[in-house]
Tab-separated table of C-alpha atoms and ligand atoms in Angstrom:
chain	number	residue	atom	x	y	z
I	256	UNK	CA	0.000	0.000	0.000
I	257	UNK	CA	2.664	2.416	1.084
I	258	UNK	CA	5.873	2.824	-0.596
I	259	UNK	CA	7.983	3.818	2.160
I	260	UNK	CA	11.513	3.452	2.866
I	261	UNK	CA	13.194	2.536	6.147
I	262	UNK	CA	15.294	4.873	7.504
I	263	UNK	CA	18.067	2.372	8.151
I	264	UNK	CA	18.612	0.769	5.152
I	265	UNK	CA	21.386	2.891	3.224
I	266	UNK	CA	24.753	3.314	4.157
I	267	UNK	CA	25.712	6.897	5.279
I	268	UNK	CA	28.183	6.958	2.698
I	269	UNK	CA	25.149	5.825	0.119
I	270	UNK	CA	23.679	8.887	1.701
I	271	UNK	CA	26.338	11.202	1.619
I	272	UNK	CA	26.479	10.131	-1.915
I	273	UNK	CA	22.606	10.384	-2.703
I	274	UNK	CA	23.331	13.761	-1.230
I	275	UNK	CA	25.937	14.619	-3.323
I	276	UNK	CA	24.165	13.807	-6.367
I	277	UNK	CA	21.116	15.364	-5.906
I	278	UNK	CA	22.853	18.815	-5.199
I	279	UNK	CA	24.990	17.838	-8.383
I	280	UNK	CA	21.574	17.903	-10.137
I	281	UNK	CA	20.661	21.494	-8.562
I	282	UNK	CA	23.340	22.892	-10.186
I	283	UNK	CA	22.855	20.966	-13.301
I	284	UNK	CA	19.491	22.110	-13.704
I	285	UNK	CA	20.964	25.900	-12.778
I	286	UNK	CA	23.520	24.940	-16.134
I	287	UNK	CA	20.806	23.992	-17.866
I	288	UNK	CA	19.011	27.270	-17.360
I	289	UNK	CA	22.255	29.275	-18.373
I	290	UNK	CA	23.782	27.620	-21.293
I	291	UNK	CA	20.667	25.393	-22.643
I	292	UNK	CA	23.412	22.698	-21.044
I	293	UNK	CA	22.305	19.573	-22.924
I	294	UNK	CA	24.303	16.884	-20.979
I	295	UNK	CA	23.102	18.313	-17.692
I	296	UNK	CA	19.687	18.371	-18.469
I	297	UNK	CA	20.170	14.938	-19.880
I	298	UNK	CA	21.063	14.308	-16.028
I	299	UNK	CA	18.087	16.088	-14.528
I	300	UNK	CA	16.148	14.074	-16.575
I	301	UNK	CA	17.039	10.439	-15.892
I	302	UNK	CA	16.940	11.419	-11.839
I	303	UNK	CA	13.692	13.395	-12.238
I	304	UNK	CA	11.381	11.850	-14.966
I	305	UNK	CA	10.487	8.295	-13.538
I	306	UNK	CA	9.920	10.163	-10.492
I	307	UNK	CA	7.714	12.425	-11.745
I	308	UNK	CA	5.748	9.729	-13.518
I	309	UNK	CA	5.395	7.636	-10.150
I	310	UNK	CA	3.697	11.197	-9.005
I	311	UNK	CA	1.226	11.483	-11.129
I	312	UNK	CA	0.468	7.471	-11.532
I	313	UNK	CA	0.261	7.734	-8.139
I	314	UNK	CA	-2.433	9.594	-8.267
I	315	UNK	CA	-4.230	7.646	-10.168
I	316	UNK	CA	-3.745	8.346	-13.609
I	317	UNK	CA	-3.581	5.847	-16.431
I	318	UNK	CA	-0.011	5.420	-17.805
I	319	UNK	CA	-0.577	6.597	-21.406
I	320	UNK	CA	-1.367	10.038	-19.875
I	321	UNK	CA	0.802	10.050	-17.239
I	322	UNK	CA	3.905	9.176	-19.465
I	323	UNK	CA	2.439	12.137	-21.834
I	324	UNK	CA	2.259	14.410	-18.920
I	325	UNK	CA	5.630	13.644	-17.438
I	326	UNK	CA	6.632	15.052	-21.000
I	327	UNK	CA	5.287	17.971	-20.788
I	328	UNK	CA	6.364	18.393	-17.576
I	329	UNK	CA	9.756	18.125	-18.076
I	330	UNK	CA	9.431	20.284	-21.249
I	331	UNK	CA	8.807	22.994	-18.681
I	332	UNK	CA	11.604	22.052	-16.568
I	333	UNK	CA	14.159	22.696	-19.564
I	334	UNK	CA	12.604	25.641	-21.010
I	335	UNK	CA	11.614	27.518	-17.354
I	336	UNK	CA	15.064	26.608	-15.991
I	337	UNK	CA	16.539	29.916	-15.602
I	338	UNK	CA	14.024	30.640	-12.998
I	339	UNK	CA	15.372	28.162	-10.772
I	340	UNK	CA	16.789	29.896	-7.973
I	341	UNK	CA	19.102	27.110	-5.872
I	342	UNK	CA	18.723	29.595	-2.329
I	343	UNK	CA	14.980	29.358	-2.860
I	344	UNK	CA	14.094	25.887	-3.160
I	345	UNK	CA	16.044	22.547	-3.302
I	346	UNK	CA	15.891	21.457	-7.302
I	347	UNK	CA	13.507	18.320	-6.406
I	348	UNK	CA	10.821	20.781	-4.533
I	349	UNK	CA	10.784	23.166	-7.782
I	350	UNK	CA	10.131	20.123	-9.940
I	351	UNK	CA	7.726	19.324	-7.299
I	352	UNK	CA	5.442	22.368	-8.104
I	353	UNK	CA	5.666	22.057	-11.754
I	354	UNK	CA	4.559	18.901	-11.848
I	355	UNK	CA	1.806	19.512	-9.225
I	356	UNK	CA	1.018	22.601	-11.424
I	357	UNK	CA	0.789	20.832	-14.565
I	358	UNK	CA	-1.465	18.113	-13.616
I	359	UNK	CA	-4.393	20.622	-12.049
I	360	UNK	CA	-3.685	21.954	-15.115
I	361	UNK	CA	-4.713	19.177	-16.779
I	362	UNK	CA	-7.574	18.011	-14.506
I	363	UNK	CA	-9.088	21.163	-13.532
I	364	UNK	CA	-8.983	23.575	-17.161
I	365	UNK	CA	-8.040	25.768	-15.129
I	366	UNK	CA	-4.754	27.549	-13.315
I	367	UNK	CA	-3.456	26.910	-9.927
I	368	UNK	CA	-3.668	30.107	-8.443
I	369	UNK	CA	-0.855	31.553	-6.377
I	370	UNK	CA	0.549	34.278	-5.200
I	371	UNK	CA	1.338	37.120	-7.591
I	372	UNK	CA	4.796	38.042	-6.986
I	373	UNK	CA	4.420	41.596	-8.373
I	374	UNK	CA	1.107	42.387	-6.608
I	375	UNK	CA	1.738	45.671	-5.079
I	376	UNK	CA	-0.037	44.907	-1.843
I	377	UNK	CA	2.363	41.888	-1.661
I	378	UNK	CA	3.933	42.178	2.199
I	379	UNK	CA	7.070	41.220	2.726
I	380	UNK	CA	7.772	42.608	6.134
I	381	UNK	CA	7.888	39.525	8.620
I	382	UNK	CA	7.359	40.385	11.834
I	383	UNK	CA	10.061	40.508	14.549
I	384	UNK	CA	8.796	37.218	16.595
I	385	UNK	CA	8.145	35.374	12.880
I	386	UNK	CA	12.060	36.392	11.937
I	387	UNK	CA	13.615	32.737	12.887
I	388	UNK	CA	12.626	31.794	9.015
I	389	UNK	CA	13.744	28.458	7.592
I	390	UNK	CA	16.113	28.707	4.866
I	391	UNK	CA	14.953	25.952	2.014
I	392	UNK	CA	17.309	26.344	-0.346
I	393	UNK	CA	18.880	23.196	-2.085
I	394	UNK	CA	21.959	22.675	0.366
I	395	UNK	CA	19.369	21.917	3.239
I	396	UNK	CA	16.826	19.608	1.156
I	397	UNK	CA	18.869	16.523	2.584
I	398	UNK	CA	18.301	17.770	6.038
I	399	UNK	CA	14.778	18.376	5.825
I	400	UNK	CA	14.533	14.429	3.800
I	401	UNK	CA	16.154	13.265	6.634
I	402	UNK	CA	13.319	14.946	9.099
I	403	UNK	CA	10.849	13.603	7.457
I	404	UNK	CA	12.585	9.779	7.209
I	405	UNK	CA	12.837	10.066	11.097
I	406	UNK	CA	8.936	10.755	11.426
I	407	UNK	CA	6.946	8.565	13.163
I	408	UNK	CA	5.124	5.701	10.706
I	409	UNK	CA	1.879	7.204	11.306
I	410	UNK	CA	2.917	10.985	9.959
I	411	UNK	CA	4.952	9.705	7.048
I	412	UNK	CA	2.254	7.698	6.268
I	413	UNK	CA	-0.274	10.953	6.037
I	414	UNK	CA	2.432	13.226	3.880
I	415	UNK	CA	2.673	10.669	1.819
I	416	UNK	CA	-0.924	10.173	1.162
I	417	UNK	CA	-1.196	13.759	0.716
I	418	UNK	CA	1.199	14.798	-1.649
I	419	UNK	CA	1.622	11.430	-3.843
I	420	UNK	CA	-2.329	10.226	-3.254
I	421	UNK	CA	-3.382	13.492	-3.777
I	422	UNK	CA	-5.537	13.636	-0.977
I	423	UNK	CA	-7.548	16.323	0.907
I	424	UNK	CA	-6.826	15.519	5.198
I	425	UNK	CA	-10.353	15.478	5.012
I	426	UNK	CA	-10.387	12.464	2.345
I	427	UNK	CA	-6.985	10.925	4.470
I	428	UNK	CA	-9.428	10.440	7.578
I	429	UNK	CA	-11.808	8.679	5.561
I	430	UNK	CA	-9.533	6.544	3.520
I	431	UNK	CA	-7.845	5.108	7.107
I	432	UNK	CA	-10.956	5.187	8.627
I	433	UNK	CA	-9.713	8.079	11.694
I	434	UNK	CA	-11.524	11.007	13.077
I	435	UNK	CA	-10.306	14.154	11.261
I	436	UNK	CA	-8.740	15.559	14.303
I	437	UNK	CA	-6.499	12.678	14.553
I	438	UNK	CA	-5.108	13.287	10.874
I	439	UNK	CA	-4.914	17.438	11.301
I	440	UNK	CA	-2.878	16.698	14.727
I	441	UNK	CA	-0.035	14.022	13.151
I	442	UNK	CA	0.092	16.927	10.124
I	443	UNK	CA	0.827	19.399	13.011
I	444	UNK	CA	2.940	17.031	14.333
I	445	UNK	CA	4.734	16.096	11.555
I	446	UNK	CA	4.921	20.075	10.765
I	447	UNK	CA	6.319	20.967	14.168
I	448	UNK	CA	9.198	18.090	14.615
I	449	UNK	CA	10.663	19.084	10.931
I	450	UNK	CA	10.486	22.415	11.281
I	451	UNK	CA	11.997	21.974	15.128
I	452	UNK	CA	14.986	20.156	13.530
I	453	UNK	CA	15.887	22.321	10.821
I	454	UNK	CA	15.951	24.922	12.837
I	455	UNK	CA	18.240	22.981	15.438
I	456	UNK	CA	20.652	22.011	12.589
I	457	UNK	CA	20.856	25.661	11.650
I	458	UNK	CA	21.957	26.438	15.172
I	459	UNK	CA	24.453	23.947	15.445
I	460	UNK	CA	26.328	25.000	12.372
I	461	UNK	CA	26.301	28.108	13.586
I	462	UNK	CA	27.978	27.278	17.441
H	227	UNK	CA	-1.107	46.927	6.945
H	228	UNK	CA	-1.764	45.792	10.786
H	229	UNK	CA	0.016	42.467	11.964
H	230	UNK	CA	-2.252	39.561	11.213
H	231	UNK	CA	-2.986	37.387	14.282
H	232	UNK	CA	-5.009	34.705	12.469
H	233	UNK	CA	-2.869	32.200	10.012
H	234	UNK	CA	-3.757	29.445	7.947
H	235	UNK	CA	-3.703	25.940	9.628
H	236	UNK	CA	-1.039	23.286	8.666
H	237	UNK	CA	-3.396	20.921	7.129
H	238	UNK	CA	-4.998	23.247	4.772
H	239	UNK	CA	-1.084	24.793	3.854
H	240	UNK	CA	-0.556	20.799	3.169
H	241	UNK	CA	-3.513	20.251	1.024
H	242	UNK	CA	-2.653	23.678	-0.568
H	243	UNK	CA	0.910	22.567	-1.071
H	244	UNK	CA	-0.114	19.075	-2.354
H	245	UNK	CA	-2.975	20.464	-4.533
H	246	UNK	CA	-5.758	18.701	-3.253
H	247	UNK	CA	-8.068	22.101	-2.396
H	248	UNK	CA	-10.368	23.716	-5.224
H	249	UNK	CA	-9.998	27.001	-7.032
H	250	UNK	CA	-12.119	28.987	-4.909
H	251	UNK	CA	-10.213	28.037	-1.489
H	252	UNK	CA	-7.166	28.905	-3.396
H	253	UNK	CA	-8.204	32.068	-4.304
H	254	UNK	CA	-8.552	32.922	-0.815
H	255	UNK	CA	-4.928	31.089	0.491
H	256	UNK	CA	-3.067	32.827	-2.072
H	257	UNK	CA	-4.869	36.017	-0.625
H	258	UNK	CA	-3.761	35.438	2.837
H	259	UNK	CA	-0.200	34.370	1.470
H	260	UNK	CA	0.098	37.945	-0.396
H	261	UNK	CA	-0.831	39.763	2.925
H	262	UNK	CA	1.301	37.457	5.490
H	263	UNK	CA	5.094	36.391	5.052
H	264	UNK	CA	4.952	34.134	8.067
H	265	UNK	CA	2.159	31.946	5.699
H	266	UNK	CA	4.360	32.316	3.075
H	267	UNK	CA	7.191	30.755	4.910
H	268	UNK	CA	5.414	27.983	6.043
H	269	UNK	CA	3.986	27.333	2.976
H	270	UNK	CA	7.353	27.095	1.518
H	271	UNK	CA	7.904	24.234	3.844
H	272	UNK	CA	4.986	22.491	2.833
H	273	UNK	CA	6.126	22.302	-0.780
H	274	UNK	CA	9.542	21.237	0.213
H	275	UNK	CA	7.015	18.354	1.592
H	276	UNK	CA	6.583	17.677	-1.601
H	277	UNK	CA	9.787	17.705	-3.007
H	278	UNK	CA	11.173	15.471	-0.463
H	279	UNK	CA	8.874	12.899	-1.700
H	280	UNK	CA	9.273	13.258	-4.957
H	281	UNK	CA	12.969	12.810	-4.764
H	282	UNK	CA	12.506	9.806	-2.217
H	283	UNK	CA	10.267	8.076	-4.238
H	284	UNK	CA	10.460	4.884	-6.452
H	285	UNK	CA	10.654	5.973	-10.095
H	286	UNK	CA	8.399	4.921	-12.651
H	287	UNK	CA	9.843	3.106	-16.171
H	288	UNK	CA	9.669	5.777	-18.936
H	289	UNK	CA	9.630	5.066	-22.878
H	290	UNK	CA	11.055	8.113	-23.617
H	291	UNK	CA	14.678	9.457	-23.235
H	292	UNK	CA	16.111	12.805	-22.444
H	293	UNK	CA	17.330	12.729	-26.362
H	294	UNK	CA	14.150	11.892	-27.521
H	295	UNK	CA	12.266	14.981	-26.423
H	296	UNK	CA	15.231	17.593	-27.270
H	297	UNK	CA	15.310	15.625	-30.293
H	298	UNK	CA	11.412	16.495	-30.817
H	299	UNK	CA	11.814	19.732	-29.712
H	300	UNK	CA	14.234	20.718	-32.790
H	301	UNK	CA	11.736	19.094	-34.749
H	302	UNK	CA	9.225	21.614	-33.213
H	303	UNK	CA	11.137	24.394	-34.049
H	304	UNK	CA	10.780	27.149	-32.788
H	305	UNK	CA	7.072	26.351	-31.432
H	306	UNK	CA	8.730	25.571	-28.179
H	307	UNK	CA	11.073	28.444	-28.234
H	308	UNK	CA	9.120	31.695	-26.280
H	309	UNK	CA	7.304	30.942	-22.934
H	310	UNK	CA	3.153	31.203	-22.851
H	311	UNK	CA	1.797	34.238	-22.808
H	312	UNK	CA	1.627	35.567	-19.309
H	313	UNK	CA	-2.547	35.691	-17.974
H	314	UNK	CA	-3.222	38.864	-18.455
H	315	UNK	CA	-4.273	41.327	-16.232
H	316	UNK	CA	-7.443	42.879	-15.662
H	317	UNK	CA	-9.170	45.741	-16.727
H	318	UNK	CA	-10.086	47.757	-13.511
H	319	UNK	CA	-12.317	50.493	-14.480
H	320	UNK	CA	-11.823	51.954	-10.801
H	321	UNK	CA	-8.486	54.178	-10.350
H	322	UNK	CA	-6.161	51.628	-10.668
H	323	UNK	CA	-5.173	51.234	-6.840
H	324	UNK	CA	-5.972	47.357	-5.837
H	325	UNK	CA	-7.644	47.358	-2.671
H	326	UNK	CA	-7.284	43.149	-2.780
H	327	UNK	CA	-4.856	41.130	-3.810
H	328	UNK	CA	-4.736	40.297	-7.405
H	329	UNK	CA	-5.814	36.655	-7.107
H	330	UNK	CA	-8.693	38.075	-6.104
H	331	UNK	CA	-8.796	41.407	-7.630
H	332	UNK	CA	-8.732	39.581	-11.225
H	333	UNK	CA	-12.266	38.028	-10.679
H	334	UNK	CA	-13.881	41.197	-9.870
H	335	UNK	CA	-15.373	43.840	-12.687
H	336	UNK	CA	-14.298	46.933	-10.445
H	337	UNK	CA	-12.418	48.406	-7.506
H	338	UNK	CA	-13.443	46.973	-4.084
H	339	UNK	CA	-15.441	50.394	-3.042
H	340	UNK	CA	-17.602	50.813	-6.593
H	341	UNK	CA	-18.281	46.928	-6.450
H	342	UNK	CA	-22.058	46.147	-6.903
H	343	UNK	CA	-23.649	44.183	-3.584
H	344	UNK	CA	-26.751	42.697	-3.581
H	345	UNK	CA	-29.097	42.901	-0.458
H	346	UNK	CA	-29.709	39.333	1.672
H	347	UNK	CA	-31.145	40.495	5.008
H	348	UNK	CA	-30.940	43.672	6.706
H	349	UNK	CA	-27.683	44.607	6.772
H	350	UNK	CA	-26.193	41.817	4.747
H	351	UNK	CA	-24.915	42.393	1.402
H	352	UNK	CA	-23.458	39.845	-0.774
H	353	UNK	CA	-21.689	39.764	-4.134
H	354	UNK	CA	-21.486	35.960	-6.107
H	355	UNK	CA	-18.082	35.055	-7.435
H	356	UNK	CA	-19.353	31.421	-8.311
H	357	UNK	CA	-21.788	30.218	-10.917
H	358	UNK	CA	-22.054	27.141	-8.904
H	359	UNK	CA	-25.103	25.422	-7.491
H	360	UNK	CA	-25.358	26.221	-3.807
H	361	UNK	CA	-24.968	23.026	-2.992
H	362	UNK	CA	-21.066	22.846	-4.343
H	363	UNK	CA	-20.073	25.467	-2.172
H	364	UNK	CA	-20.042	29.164	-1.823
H	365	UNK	CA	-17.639	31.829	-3.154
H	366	UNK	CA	-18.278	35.075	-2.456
H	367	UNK	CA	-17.843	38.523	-0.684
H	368	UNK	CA	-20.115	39.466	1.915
H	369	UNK	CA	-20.720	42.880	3.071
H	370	UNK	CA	-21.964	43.307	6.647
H	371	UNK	CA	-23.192	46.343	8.262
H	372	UNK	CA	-21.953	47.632	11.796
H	373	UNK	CA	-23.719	45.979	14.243
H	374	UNK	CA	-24.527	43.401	12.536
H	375	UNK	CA	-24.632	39.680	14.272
H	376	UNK	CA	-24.944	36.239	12.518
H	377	UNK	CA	-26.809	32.848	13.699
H	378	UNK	CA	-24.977	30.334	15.540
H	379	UNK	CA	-23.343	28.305	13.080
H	380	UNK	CA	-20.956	25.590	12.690
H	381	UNK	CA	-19.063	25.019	9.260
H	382	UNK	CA	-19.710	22.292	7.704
H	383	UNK	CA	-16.448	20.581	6.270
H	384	UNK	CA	-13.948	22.782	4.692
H	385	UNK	CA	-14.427	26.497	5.039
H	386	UNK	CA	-12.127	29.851	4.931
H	387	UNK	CA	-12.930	33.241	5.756
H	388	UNK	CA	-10.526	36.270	4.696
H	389	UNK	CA	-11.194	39.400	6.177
H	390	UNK	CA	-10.510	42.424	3.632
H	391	UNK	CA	-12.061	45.294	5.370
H	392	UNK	CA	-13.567	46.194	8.729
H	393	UNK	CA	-13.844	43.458	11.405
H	394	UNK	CA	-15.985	41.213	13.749
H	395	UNK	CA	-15.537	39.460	16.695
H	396	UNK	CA	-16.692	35.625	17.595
H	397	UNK	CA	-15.916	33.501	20.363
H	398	UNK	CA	-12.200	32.226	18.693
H	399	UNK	CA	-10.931	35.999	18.523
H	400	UNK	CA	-11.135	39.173	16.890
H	401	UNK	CA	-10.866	39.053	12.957
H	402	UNK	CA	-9.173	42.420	11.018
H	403	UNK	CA	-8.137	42.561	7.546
H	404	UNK	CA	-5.572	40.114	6.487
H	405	UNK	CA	-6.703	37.821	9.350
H	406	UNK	CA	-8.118	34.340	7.769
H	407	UNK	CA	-10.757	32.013	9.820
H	408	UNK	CA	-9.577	28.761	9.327
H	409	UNK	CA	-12.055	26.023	11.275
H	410	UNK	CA	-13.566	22.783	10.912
H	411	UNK	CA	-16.982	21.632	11.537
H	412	UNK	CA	-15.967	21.676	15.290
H	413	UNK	CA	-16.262	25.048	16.075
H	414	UNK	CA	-19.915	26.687	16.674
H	415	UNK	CA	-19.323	30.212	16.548
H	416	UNK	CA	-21.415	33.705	16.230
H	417	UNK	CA	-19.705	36.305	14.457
H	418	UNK	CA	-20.391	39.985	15.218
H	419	UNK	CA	-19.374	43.141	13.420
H	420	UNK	CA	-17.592	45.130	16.067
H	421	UNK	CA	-16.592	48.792	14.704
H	422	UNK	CA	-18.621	51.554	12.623
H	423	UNK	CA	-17.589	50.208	9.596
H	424	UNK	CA	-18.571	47.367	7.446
H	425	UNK	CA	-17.142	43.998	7.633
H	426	UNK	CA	-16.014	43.088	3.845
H	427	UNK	CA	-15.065	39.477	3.932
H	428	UNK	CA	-14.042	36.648	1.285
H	429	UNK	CA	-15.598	33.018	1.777
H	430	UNK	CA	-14.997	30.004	0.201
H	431	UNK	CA	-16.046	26.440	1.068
H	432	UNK	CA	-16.250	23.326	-0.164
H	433	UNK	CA	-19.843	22.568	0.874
H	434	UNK	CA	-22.416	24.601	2.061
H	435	UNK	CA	-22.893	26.029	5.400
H	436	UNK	CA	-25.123	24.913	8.344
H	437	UNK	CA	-27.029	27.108	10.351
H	438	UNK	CA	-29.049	26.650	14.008
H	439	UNK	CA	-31.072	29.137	14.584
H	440	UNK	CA	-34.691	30.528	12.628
H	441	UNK	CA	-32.589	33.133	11.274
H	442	UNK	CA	-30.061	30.986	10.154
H	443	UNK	CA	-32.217	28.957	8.342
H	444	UNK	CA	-33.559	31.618	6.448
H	445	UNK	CA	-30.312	33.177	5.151
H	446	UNK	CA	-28.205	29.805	5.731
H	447	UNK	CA	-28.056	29.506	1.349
H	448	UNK	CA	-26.765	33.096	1.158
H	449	UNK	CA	-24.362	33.883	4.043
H	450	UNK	CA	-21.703	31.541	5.187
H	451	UNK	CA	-18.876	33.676	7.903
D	158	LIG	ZN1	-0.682	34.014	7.882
């Protein structure tokens, strides 16, 4: 039912490796956006595409479509590269969006709708208590994987069925058959530990 | 813009993040998100959610290479080569300051203060945004008068509540602009408008609202705070 790895299977060095490569393929995908780099989108590609088709089969879409869509997807990727901005977002949670994007897209007819980064009553004052932010850039997306690996079953369980079942935390309670508290609380949960930790780790590299 | 002391909870930043809410509550997240950095931030996280499962996830067999699509995209020619045309924006025949943030401000026909309202009750206003049956949901602004206090209600299922002008009070807290309601059907609440000035608020839900209350059955298809 649930694809989910245990924590304790890879070597550290696999990881250190794993981590290695996947901030290799930030930089690609940056190289890709400033010289139309063929080779290093070549790279993006083979980590990201499979993936990215296990997203959207995942949630539930046939695999003619979903092969079609991956595509498209990663059309985007290659031309919309030189937006990728590494101290913003690791590579594999700007992927994330576009695929997400692409597929309401698709379902819906019509746009996600976000924020509109030009909107002149855009704030972007954060207030003094709010100012500990969380920096998500690419360098700490192994950090933040990690978090989430050392989650308790039962909140892994209800990210997972979020973003790769696509489901509401309404539709989660129903699926397992739990009172709708119970799945808000392990997404608070699971919300407060990984944000606790990252912003532990930041401390510690800065003592 | 006065700090905002009522933020969107986790679980609907997750669903937003995940892309499992409708258009209409997204209309009025990205709202709160333009108005609150703090949101922003955390919804930030939530997509990095996202991407940590997409990178820790089993990958898929594909039948076509990276070659194969550049290779199809000289092919195309240049029909690949300029980005889509960027939505464009809307013509606001007000004087061109947005009172509301664009996600909103693009599915209005006018300025906030020379919008048209239609009268529900004494002083309750409303203005549609949806097409929809009632019983999909509402999306809409309502306008309420000072003074002005609702039924007893609880929401039923998924509901958010924006405020964009004014404010009331109910027994959670005291709502001013920027500040979203964010509550399940566990909350029974009463909302009151608590200044001299109209309450202008943005709704959206995914199913109607319930109402207690004679009143509240009477307006309970039109009003929904
Ligand atoms: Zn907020």
């Amino acid at each position: 039912m649930l694809n989910v790895k245990s924590p304790k299977t890879k070597q550290s060095a696999d990881e250190k490796t794993d981590r290695e490569h996947k901030l290799h393929l930030g930089r690609q995908l940056v190289a890709v956006g400033l010289h139309r780099d063929r080779q290093a989108f070549t790279e993006v590609y083979d980590y990201y595409a499979g993936r990215v088709k296990s997203f959207l089969l995942g949630k539930g879409m046939n695999e003619d479509t979903a092969e079609e869509l991956m595509q498209e997807i990663m059309l985007i990727v290659w031309r919309r590269a030189e937006s990728y901005d590494p101290s913003k977002a690791a590579a594999s949670t700007w992927i994330f969006t576009i695929a997400r994007n692409r597929r309401i897209d698709y379902l819906r007819g019509n746009s996600r709708i976000e924020v509109e980064l030009d909107d002149e009553l855009l704030e972007s004052e954060t207030p003094e208590r709010d100012q500990a932010q969380l920096v998500l850039d690419a360098q700490n997306a192994k950090r933040l994987e990690q978090a989430i690996e050392a989650l308790p079953i039962e909140q892994r369980q209800v990210l997972h069925l979020s973003y790769f079942r696509g489901k509401s935390h309404g539709a989660i309670a129903a699926w397992l058959d739990l009172p709708v508290g119970t799945v808000k609380s392990r997404i608070r949960l699971a919300t407060q530990s990984v944000r606790a930790q990252l912003i532990d780790t930041d401390r510690d590299d800065i003592l | 813009m006065t700090a905002i002391s009522h933020h969107i909870s986790d679980e609907t930043l997750q669903d937003y993040a995940a892309g499992t809410l409708n258009h209409e509550l997204e209309v009025v997240i990205a709202c709160h998100l333009t108005l609150c950095p703090a949101c922003r931030s955390r919804s930030a996280m939530a997509e990095a959610f996202g991407g940590a499962e997409l990178s820790g996830c089993t990958p898929s067999p594909t039948t076509t290479s990276a070659a194969d699509l550049l290779n199809r995209l000289d092919d195309a020619a240049d029909s690949y080569s300029t980005e889509p045309p960027e939505s464009t924006k809307p013509v606001v025949s007000g004087d061109g300051i947005n009172q509301v943030p664009m996600p909103l401000q693009r599915l209005l026909p006018t300025t906030l203060d020379k919008l048209e309202w239609k009268r529900l009750a004494p002083g309750i206003k409303q203005h549609n945004l949806s097409d929809r049956h009632r019983k999909e949901g509402a999306f809409k602004l309502l306008n309420l008068s000072p003074g002005v206090v609702l039924s007893k209600h609880t929401h039923h299922d998924r509901e958010l509540t924006l405020v964009l002008q004014g404010s009331y009070q109910d027994e959670i807290g005291r709502f001013k602009a920027g500040d979203i309601a964010d509550f399940g059907d566990d909350v029974m609440h009463q909302p009151v408008v608590d200044t001299d000035k109209p309450c202008i608020a943005l709704i959206a839900t995914m199913s109607p609202v319930r109402y207690s209350g004679m009143f509240g059955r009477i307006i309970q298809p039109f009003v929904g705070i």
